[in-house]
Short mmCIF file of C-alpha atoms in Angstrom, two decimals:
data_model
loop_
_atom_site.label_atom_id
_atom_site.label_comp_id
_atom_site.label_asym_id
_atom_site.label_seq_id
_atom_site.Cartn_x
_atom_site.Cartn_y
_atom_site.Cartn_z
CA MET A 14 0.00 0.00 0.00
CA THR A 15 2.83 2.38 0.93
CA LEU A 16 4.46 1.71 -2.45
CA LEU A 17 1.16 2.42 -4.24
CA ILE A 18 0.84 5.72 -2.38
CA VAL A 19 4.38 6.80 -3.23
CA ILE A 20 3.85 5.84 -6.91
CA CYS A 21 0.54 7.77 -7.04
CA LEU A 22 2.20 10.85 -5.53
CA LEU A 23 5.16 10.74 -7.94
CA VAL A 24 2.92 10.11 -10.99
CA GLY A 25 0.67 13.00 -9.88
CA ILE A 26 3.61 15.39 -9.43
CA PHE A 27 5.14 14.32 -12.77
CA ALA A 28 1.82 14.71 -14.62
CA GLY A 29 1.05 18.03 -12.91
CA TYR A 30 4.52 19.42 -13.68
CA PHE A 31 4.84 18.31 -17.32
CA PHE A 32 1.46 17.47 -18.87
CA ILE A 33 -1.57 18.89 -17.11
CA SER A 34 -2.68 22.46 -17.68
CA PRO A 35 -3.45 24.64 -14.61
CA GLU A 36 -7.17 24.71 -15.58
CA ILE A 37 -7.40 20.92 -15.49
CA ALA A 38 -5.20 20.75 -12.38
CA ALA A 39 -7.73 23.01 -10.63
CA LEU A 40 -10.32 20.23 -11.07
CA SER A 41 -8.20 17.88 -8.96
CA GLY A 42 -9.65 19.60 -5.86
CA ASP A 43 -13.18 18.43 -6.77
CA ILE A 44 -11.96 14.93 -7.57
CA SER A 45 -10.11 14.65 -4.26
CA ASN A 46 -13.24 15.88 -2.44
CA ILE A 47 -15.28 13.02 -3.89
CA ALA A 48 -12.52 10.50 -3.07
CA LEU A 49 -12.39 11.91 0.46
CA PHE A 50 -16.12 11.41 1.03
CA PHE A 51 -15.87 7.80 -0.16
CA LEU A 52 -12.81 7.19 2.03
CA LEU A 53 -14.43 8.63 5.17
CA PHE A 54 -17.65 6.71 4.57
CA PHE A 55 -15.85 3.37 4.21
CA VAL A 56 -13.49 4.09 7.13
CA GLY A 57 -16.68 4.71 9.13
CA ILE A 58 -17.96 1.28 8.09
CA SER A 59 -14.65 -0.28 9.24
CA ILE A 60 -14.97 1.41 12.64
CA GLY A 61 -18.65 0.58 13.06
CA SER A 62 -18.16 -3.08 12.19
CA ASN A 63 -15.24 -3.59 14.59
CA LYS A 64 -17.42 -4.54 17.57
CA GLU A 65 -14.82 -6.75 19.26
CA ALA A 66 -12.45 -3.86 19.98
CA LEU A 67 -15.28 -1.72 21.35
CA LYS A 68 -16.55 -4.56 23.58
CA SER A 69 -13.08 -5.16 24.97
CA ILE A 70 -12.96 -1.78 26.67
CA ARG A 71 -14.67 -3.33 29.69
CA TYR A 72 -11.62 -5.55 30.25
CA ILE A 73 -9.22 -2.66 30.27
CA GLY A 74 -11.39 0.16 31.58
CA PHE A 75 -11.78 3.69 30.37
CA LYS A 76 -8.16 4.53 31.23
CA VAL A 77 -7.48 3.29 27.70
CA LEU A 78 -8.98 6.59 26.52
CA LEU A 79 -5.93 8.37 27.96
CA VAL A 80 -3.80 7.12 25.06
CA PRO A 81 -5.73 8.82 22.22
CA LEU A 82 -6.39 11.82 24.50
CA GLY A 83 -2.68 12.30 25.26
CA THR A 84 -1.76 11.69 21.62
CA ILE A 85 -4.22 14.33 20.40
CA ILE A 86 -3.24 16.94 23.03
CA GLY A 87 0.48 16.33 22.37
CA SER A 88 0.06 16.54 18.59
CA LEU A 89 -1.93 19.77 18.80
CA LEU A 90 0.67 21.30 21.16
CA ALA A 91 3.45 20.26 18.78
CA GLY A 92 1.50 21.77 15.87
CA ALA A 93 1.21 25.07 17.75
CA VAL A 94 4.94 25.07 18.62
CA CYS A 95 5.89 24.23 15.00
CA SER A 96 3.69 27.04 13.67
CA LEU A 97 5.68 29.47 15.86
CA LEU A 98 9.08 27.99 14.97
CA LEU A 99 8.38 27.79 11.23
CA LYS A 100 6.39 31.06 11.00
CA MET A 101 3.19 29.49 9.73
CA SER A 102 -0.42 30.21 10.62
CA LEU A 103 -1.64 28.53 13.82
CA GLN A 104 -4.47 26.93 11.85
CA ASP A 105 -2.08 25.20 9.42
CA GLY A 106 0.25 24.18 12.28
CA LEU A 107 -2.60 22.56 14.22
CA GLY A 108 -3.98 20.95 11.05
CA ILE A 109 -0.62 19.36 10.17
CA GLY A 110 -0.01 18.28 13.78
CA MET A 111 -3.43 16.62 13.88
CA GLY A 112 -2.60 14.13 11.09
CA LEU A 113 -1.74 11.51 13.77
CA GLY A 114 0.21 9.43 11.25
CA TRP A 115 -2.63 9.18 8.71
CA TYR A 116 -0.67 10.61 5.81
CA SER A 117 -3.07 9.60 3.04
CA LEU A 118 -6.13 11.23 4.56
CA SER A 119 -4.58 14.27 6.24
CA GLY A 120 -2.50 15.14 3.15
CA GLY A 121 -5.57 15.15 0.91
CA LEU A 122 -7.78 16.83 3.48
CA LEU A 123 -5.32 19.69 4.10
CA THR A 124 -4.75 20.16 0.36
CA ASP A 125 -8.51 20.80 0.14
CA LEU A 126 -8.85 22.90 3.28
CA SER A 127 -5.64 24.94 2.93
CA ASN A 128 -3.30 24.45 -0.06
CA SER A 129 -1.11 21.82 -1.71
CA SER A 130 2.07 22.88 0.19
CA ILE A 131 0.37 22.37 3.55
CA GLY A 132 -1.09 19.07 2.29
CA THR A 133 2.40 17.94 1.26
CA ILE A 134 3.98 18.90 4.60
CA SER A 135 1.21 16.97 6.34
CA PHE A 136 1.74 13.97 4.05
CA LEU A 137 5.53 13.87 4.55
CA SER A 138 5.49 14.67 8.28
CA ASN A 139 3.04 11.84 8.90
CA ILE A 140 5.26 9.43 6.97
CA VAL A 141 8.11 10.55 9.28
CA ARG A 142 5.77 9.97 12.23
CA GLU A 143 4.91 6.44 11.09
CA LEU A 144 8.58 5.55 10.64
CA LEU A 145 9.44 6.93 14.09
CA ALA A 146 6.48 5.06 15.62
CA VAL A 147 7.83 1.71 14.44
CA MET A 148 11.44 2.57 15.31
CA LEU A 149 10.75 3.94 18.81
CA LEU A 150 8.17 1.36 19.93
CA PRO A 151 10.60 -1.23 21.38
CA MET A 152 12.46 1.44 23.35
CA LEU A 153 9.25 3.07 24.64
CA ALA A 154 7.78 -0.32 25.61
CA LYS A 155 10.93 -1.09 27.59
CA TYR A 156 11.50 2.24 29.35
CA THR A 157 8.00 3.77 29.70
CA ASN A 158 4.75 1.74 29.68
CA GLU A 159 2.38 -0.12 27.36
CA TYR A 160 0.31 3.04 26.78
CA THR A 161 3.16 5.44 25.97
CA ALA A 162 4.58 2.92 23.50
CA LEU A 163 1.55 3.71 21.30
CA ALA A 164 1.82 7.51 21.54
CA PRO A 165 3.82 8.10 18.33
CA ALA A 166 1.70 5.66 16.31
CA GLY A 167 -1.67 7.46 16.39
CA VAL A 168 -3.86 6.01 13.64
CA ASN A 169 -1.19 3.43 12.73
CA SER A 170 -1.63 1.68 16.06
CA GLN A 171 -4.49 -0.33 14.50
CA ASP A 172 -2.43 -1.68 11.61
CA MET A 173 1.21 -0.83 10.93
CA VAL A 174 2.62 -1.06 14.46
CA ILE A 175 0.53 -4.01 15.71
CA PRO A 176 3.09 -6.75 14.91
CA MET A 177 5.82 -4.81 16.73
CA TYR A 178 3.47 -3.97 19.64
CA ILE A 179 2.54 -7.63 20.11
CA LYS A 180 6.21 -8.57 20.05
CA CYS A 181 7.21 -5.94 22.62
CA VAL A 182 4.16 -5.76 24.91
CA GLY A 183 2.19 -8.99 24.39
CA GLN A 184 -0.73 -10.41 22.41
CA ASP A 185 -3.24 -9.78 25.24
CA LYS A 186 -2.69 -6.00 25.10
CA VAL A 187 -3.42 -5.67 21.39
CA VAL A 188 -6.91 -4.35 22.10
CA ILE A 189 -5.36 -1.17 23.56
CA ALA A 190 -3.65 -0.58 20.22
CA LEU A 191 -6.83 -1.31 18.24
CA PHE A 192 -8.92 0.98 20.39
CA ASN A 193 -6.37 3.78 20.16
CA GLY A 194 -6.31 3.41 16.37
CA ILE A 195 -10.10 3.59 16.15
CA CYS A 196 -10.28 6.71 18.36
CA CYS A 197 -7.53 8.43 16.35
CA SER A 198 -9.17 7.49 13.02
CA PHE A 199 -12.36 9.11 14.22
CA ALA A 200 -10.58 12.19 15.60
CA VAL A 201 -8.38 13.10 12.60
CA PRO A 202 -11.04 14.21 10.07
CA LEU A 203 -13.30 15.57 12.80
CA ILE A 204 -10.70 17.80 14.52
CA ILE A 205 -9.01 18.95 11.29
CA ASN A 206 -12.38 20.09 9.95
CA ILE A 207 -13.15 21.86 13.23
CA ILE A 208 -9.75 23.65 13.11
CA TYR A 209 -10.56 25.02 9.65
CA LEU A 210 -14.12 26.07 10.57
CA PHE A 211 -12.78 29.26 12.16
CA MET B 20 -17.94 9.17 8.45
CA LEU B 21 -20.69 9.12 11.10
CA LEU B 22 -23.07 7.71 8.49
CA GLY B 23 -20.45 5.03 7.76
CA ILE B 24 -20.06 4.17 11.46
CA GLY B 25 -23.84 3.91 11.86
CA LEU B 26 -24.17 1.74 8.77
CA GLY B 27 -21.10 -0.28 9.78
CA THR B 28 -22.74 -1.44 13.01
CA ILE B 29 -25.74 -2.68 10.98
CA ILE B 30 -24.32 -3.98 7.72
CA GLY B 31 -20.62 -4.28 8.62
CA ASN B 32 -20.82 -8.02 9.16
CA PHE B 33 -22.10 -8.79 5.66
CA LYS B 34 -19.42 -10.61 3.65
CA ILE B 35 -19.86 -8.43 0.58
CA ILE B 36 -19.30 -5.23 2.60
CA ARG B 37 -16.14 -6.64 4.20
CA LYS B 38 -14.94 -7.74 0.77
CA ILE B 39 -15.40 -4.40 -1.01
CA ASN B 40 -14.49 -2.12 1.91
CA THR B 41 -10.70 -2.40 1.73
CA PRO B 42 -10.38 -2.16 -2.11
CA ILE B 43 -12.65 0.91 -2.16
CA GLN B 44 -10.57 2.56 0.57
CA HIS B 45 -7.40 1.81 -1.41
CA ILE B 46 -8.87 3.28 -4.62
CA ALA B 47 -10.06 6.40 -2.78
CA ILE B 48 -6.60 6.86 -1.20
CA ALA B 49 -4.91 6.42 -4.60
CA VAL B 50 -7.19 9.03 -6.22
CA LEU B 51 -6.68 11.37 -3.26
CA ILE B 52 -2.88 11.16 -3.38
CA LEU B 53 -2.81 11.37 -7.19
CA SER B 54 -4.82 14.60 -7.16
CA MET B 55 -2.61 15.95 -4.36
CA GLY B 56 0.43 15.20 -6.53
CA ILE B 57 -1.16 16.89 -9.57
CA SER B 58 -2.03 19.94 -7.49
CA LEU B 59 1.54 20.09 -6.12
CA GLY B 60 3.27 19.45 -9.46
CA SER B 61 1.22 22.07 -11.29
CA SER B 62 2.40 24.79 -8.87
CA SER B 63 4.78 27.20 -10.62
CA THR B 64 7.06 27.29 -7.54
CA PHE B 65 7.10 23.51 -7.05
CA LEU B 66 10.88 22.93 -7.27
CA GLN B 67 11.66 25.93 -5.06
CA ASP B 68 9.16 24.74 -2.45
CA LEU B 69 10.46 21.19 -2.30
CA ASN B 70 13.51 21.80 -0.06
CA GLU B 71 11.59 23.98 2.35
CA LEU B 72 8.68 21.52 2.59
CA GLY B 73 11.04 18.61 3.37
CA PHE B 74 12.64 20.45 6.29
CA LYS B 75 9.29 21.56 7.70
CA SER B 76 7.92 18.01 7.39
CA VAL B 77 10.78 16.56 9.44
CA VAL B 78 10.33 19.25 12.14
CA PHE B 79 6.58 18.50 12.33
CA GLY B 80 7.14 14.72 12.30
CA VAL B 81 9.72 14.76 15.10
CA LEU B 82 7.96 17.30 17.37
CA THR B 83 4.50 15.67 17.12
CA VAL B 84 6.07 12.36 18.15
CA LEU B 85 7.98 13.94 21.08
CA PHE B 86 4.99 15.90 22.41
CA SER B 87 2.67 12.90 22.07
CA ILE B 88 5.08 10.70 24.04
CA LEU B 89 5.35 13.34 26.78
CA CYS B 90 1.58 13.88 27.08
CA VAL B 91 0.64 10.19 27.09
CA TYR B 92 3.40 9.42 29.61
CA VAL B 93 2.30 12.24 31.94
CA LEU B 94 -1.29 10.94 31.78
CA THR B 95 -0.45 7.25 32.27
CA PHE B 96 2.76 6.86 34.29
CA LYS B 97 0.85 6.10 37.50
CA ILE B 98 -1.39 3.48 35.92
CA LYS B 99 -0.46 -0.13 36.61
CA PRO B 100 -0.07 -2.39 33.56
CA THR B 101 -3.34 -4.06 32.50
CA LYS B 102 -3.84 -7.67 33.55
CA LYS B 103 -4.29 -10.41 31.00
CA LEU B 104 -7.85 -10.82 29.73
CA GLU B 105 -8.02 -14.46 30.92
CA GLU B 106 -7.07 -13.42 34.48
CA GLU B 107 -9.83 -10.81 34.58
CA ASP B 108 -12.36 -13.26 33.12
CA THR B 109 -11.82 -15.66 36.02
CA GLN B 110 -12.22 -12.97 38.68
#
């Protein structure tokens, strides 16, 4: 999937730079809007149909909510700090920070809500985040706790980092990762849209 | 998305929905990224922007990870590790 995404991005950049006129390129915003609606709808179906993860909260308790909560607060704070350091608008800083590792969605969403440069920063920064999530997980699991180990992963804690999480923390804790991933998946489009309402 | 979640709880267990869900998500992501690439490539300042965007992306990537780790750790460092599900089931 990652390879497909990189190929699509490179083909798009190549086509946009060499072949496609600015008038036609302007239509890409409408096309990405339609794709975005489809994506959100079917992500919603994935979340709604994952009843096992939702049921399992009773085993762990509502303290599991602290993981997505901390991840979201930390990401928004980082976005605000980055906007100051890099002299960007607070809105764009918060929007990029709120990608939570979901590079495909946040990149497209921010291209629509702001501009293609912000969308690209979001896309690339969330790829960096995903890489760091996988690389840091063993160290965080060893020196912090099973919850903090998931903090860098955000949305990826329900797919990409699960094998590593199971290896470092244990099979029985996987529901924490799934639940965190579901909460983050729900929060990304919701909070980014709220940020750009104002 | 909310409509999807609502529908997912009702029709999410149907085989056909499970079968088409992932391919449709992949197609939507491909179209989304392709149009983002087109939009980026068609910018007249694309090559100039590229260096700057790369640096900013790394700063955002590293700081969001650091701040998330700090916040989750501050919120959870006093919580004891969860017990195994089987242990809790027998209690």
